[in-house]
mmCIF file of C-alpha atoms in Angstrom:
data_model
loop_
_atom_site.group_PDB
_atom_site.id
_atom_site.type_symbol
_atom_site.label_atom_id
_atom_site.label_comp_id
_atom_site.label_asym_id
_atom_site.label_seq_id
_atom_site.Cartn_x
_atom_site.Cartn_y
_atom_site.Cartn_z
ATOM 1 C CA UNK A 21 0.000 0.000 0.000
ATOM 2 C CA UNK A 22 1.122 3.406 -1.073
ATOM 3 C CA UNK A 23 1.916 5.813 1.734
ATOM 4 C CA UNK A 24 -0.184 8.628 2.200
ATOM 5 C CA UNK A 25 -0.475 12.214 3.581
ATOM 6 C CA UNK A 26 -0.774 12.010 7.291
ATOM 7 C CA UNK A 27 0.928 8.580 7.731
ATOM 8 C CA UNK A 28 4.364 7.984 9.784
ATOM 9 C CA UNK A 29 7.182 7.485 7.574
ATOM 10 C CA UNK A 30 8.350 3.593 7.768
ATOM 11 C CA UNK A 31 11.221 2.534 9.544
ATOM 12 C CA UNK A 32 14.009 1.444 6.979
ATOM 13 C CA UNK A 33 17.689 2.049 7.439
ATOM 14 C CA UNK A 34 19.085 4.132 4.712
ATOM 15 C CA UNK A 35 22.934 4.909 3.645
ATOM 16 C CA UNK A 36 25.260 7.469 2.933
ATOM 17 C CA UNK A 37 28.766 8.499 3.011
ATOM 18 C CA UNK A 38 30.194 11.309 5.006
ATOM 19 C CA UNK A 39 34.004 9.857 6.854
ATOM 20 C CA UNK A 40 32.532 6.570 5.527
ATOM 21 C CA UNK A 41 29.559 4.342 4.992
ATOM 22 C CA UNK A 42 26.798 5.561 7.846
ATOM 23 C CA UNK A 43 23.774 4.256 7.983
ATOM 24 C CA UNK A 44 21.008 6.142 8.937
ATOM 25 C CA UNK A 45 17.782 4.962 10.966
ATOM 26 C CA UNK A 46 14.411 6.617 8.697
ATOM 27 C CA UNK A 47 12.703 7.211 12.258
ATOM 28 C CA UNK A 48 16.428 9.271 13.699
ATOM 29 C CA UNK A 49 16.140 10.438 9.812
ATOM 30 C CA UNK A 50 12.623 11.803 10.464
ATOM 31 C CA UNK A 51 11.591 12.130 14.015
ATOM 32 C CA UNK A 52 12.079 16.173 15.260
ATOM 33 C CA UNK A 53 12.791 17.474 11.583
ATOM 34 C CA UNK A 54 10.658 19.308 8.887
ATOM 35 C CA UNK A 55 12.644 17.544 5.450
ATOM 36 C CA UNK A 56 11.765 17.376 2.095
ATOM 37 C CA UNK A 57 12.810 14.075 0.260
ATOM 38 C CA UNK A 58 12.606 13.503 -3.020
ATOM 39 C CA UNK A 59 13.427 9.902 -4.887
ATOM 40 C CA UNK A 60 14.565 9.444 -8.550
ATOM 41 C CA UNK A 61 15.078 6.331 -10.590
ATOM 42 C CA UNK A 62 18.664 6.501 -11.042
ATOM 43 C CA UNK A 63 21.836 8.597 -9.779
ATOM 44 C CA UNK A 64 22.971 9.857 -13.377
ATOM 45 C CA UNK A 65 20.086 9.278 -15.102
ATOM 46 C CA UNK A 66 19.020 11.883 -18.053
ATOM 47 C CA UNK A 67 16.229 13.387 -16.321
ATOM 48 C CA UNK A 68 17.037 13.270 -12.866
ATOM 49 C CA UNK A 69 20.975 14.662 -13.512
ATOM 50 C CA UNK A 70 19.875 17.171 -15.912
ATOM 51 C CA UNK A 71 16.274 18.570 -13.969
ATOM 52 C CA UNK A 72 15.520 16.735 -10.730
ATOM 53 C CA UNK A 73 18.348 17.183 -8.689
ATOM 54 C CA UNK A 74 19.229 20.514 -9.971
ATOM 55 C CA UNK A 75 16.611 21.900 -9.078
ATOM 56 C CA UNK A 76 16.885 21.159 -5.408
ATOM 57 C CA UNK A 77 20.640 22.481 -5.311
ATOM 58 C CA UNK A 78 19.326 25.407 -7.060
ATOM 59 C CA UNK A 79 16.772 26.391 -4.313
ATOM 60 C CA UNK A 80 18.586 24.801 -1.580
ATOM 61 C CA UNK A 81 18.869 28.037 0.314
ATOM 62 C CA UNK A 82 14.633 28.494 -0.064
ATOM 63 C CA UNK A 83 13.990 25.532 1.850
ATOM 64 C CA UNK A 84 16.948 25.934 4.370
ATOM 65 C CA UNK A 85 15.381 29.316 4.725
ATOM 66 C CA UNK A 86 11.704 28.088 5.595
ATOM 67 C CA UNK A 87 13.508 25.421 8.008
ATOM 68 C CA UNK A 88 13.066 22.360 5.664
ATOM 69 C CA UNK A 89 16.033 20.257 5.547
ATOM 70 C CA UNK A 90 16.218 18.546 1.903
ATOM 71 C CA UNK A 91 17.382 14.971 1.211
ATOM 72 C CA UNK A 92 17.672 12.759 -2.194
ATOM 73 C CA UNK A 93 17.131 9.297 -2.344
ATOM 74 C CA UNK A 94 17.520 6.707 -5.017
ATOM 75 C CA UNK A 95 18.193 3.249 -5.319
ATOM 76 C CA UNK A 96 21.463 3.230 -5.499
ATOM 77 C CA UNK A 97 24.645 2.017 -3.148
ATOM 78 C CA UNK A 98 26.166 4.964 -1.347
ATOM 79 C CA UNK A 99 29.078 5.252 -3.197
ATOM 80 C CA UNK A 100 27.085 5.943 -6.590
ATOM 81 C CA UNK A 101 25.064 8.594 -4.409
ATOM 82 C CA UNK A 102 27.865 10.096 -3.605
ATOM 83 C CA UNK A 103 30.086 10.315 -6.867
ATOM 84 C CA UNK A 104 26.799 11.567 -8.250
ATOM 85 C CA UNK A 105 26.444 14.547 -5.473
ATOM 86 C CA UNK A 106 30.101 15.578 -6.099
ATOM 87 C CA UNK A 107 29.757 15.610 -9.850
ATOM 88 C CA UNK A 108 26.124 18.086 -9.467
ATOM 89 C CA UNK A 109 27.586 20.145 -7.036
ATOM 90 C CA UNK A 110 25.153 19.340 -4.687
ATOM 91 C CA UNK A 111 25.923 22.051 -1.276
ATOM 92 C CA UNK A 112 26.946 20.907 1.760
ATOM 93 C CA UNK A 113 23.764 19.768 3.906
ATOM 94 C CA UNK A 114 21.657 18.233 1.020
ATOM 95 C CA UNK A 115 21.653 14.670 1.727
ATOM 96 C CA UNK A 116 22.171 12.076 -0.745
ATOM 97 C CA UNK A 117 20.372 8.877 0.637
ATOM 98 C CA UNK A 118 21.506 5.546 -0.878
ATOM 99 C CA UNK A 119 18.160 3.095 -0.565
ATOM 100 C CA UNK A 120 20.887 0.326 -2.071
ATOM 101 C CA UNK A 121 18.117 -3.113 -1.710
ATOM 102 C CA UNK A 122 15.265 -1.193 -2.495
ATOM 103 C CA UNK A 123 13.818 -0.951 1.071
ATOM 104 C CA UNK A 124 12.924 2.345 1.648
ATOM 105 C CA UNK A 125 10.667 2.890 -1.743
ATOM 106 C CA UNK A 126 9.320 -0.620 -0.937
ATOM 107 C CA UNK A 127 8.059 0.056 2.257
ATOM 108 C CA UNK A 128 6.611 3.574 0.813
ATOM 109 C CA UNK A 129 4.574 1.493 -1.993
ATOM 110 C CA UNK A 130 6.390 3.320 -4.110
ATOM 111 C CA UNK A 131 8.567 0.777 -5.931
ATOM 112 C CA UNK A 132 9.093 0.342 -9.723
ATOM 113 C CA UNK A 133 9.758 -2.188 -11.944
ATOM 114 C CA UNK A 134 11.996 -0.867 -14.263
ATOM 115 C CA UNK A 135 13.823 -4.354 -15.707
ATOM 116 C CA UNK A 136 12.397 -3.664 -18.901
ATOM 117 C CA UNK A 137 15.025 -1.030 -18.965
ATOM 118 C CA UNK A 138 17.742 -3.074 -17.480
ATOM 119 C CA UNK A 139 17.256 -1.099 -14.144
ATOM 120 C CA UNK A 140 16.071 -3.397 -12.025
ATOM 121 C CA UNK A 141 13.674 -2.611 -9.588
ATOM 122 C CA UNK A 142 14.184 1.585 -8.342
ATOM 123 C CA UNK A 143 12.191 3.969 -6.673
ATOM 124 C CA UNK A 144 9.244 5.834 -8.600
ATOM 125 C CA UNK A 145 10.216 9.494 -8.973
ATOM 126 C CA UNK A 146 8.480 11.132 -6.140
ATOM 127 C CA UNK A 147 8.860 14.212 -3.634
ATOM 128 C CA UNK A 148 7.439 14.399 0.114
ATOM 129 C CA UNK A 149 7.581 16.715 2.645
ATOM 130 C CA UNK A 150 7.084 15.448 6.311
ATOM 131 C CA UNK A 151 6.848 17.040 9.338
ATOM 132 C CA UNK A 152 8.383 15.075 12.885
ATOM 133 C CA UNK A 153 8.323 11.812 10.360
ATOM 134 C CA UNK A 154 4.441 12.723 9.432
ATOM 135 C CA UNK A 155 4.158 12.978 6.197
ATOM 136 C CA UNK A 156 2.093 16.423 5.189
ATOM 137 C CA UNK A 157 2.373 16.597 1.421
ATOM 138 C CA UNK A 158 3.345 14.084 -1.328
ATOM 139 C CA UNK A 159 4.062 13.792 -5.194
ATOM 140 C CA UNK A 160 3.869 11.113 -6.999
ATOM 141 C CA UNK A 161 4.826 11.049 -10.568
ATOM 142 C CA UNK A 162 2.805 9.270 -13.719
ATOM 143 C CA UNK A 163 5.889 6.831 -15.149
ATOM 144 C CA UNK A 164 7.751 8.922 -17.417
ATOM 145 C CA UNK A 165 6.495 12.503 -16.361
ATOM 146 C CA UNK A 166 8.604 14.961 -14.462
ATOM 147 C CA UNK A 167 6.581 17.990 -13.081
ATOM 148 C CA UNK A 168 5.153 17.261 -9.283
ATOM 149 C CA UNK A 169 7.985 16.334 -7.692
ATOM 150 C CA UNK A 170 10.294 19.174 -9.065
ATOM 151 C CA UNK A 171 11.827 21.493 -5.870
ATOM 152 C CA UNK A 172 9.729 24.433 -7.677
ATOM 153 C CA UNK A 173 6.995 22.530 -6.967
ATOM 154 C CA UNK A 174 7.543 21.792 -3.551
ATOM 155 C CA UNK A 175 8.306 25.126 -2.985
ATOM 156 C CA UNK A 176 5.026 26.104 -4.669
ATOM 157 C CA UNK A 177 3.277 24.050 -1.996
ATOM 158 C CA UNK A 178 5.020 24.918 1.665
ATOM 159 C CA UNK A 179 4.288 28.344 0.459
ATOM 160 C CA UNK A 180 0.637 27.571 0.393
ATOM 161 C CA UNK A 181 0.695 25.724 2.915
ATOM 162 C CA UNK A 182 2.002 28.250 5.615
#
């Protein structure tokens, strides 16, 4: 079952590199925080190197400046998320989450098949905002479409919603 606006935010352990590997509990993630994350199909990927994740490091400051830590997450193993951060410039602060088995977007309901592309199975592109691990607004792309998750759209919405 797909998550949905008001529900807690699973508990999965996620990855990323900082001095090394750390892994990272989704409810120490969460819990006490007001964070965006947004999930792509693949670190390097057309779409998500040359739109998704640039738009987040281009209004980083915005959502630092409304209090909303921002995180990325994909399907990949930590050292892919990382490479990919360093080669988008993405500023210090904006964490890249690796979701390396698939766990994370599993437990969300928002898993996709994408073997027919030789991907495996990935996260769907998606964006939520949550609030103390609640989760208050959520995207959800149409397969192939890029417009509801985009930071600009985010921003869009915690604007509203204040």
């Amino acid at each position: 079952m797909t998550i949905q606006i008001g529900d807690h935010v699973p508990e999965v352990t996620l990855q990323r590199i900082r001095e090394g590997v750390e892994t990272l509990d989704t409810n120490a993630l969460f819990d006490g925080r007001n964070i965006v994350l947004f999930a792509v199909p693949g670190a390097f990927t057309p779409t998500c190197s040359e739109k998704h994740l640039p738009g987040f490091v281009q209004h980083f400051e915005e959502f630092r400046s409304q209090g909303v830590e921002v995180a990325c997450m994909s399907v990949n193993d930590p050292f892919v998320m990382q490479a990919w951060g360093q080669s988008q410039h993405v500023p210090e602060g904006l964490m890249m989450l690796a979701d390396g088995n698939g766990d994370f977007a599993r437990a969300l309901g928002l898993e996709l098949d994408a073997s027919a592309y030789g991907m495996g199975r990935r996260a769907r592109r998606f964006s939520l905002y949550a609030e103390d691990g609640v989760v208050k607004l959520l995207n959800v792309e149409a397969p192939g479409e890029f417009r509801v998750s985009s930071a600009e759209h985010m921003l869009a919405q915690l604007k509203q919603d204040v």
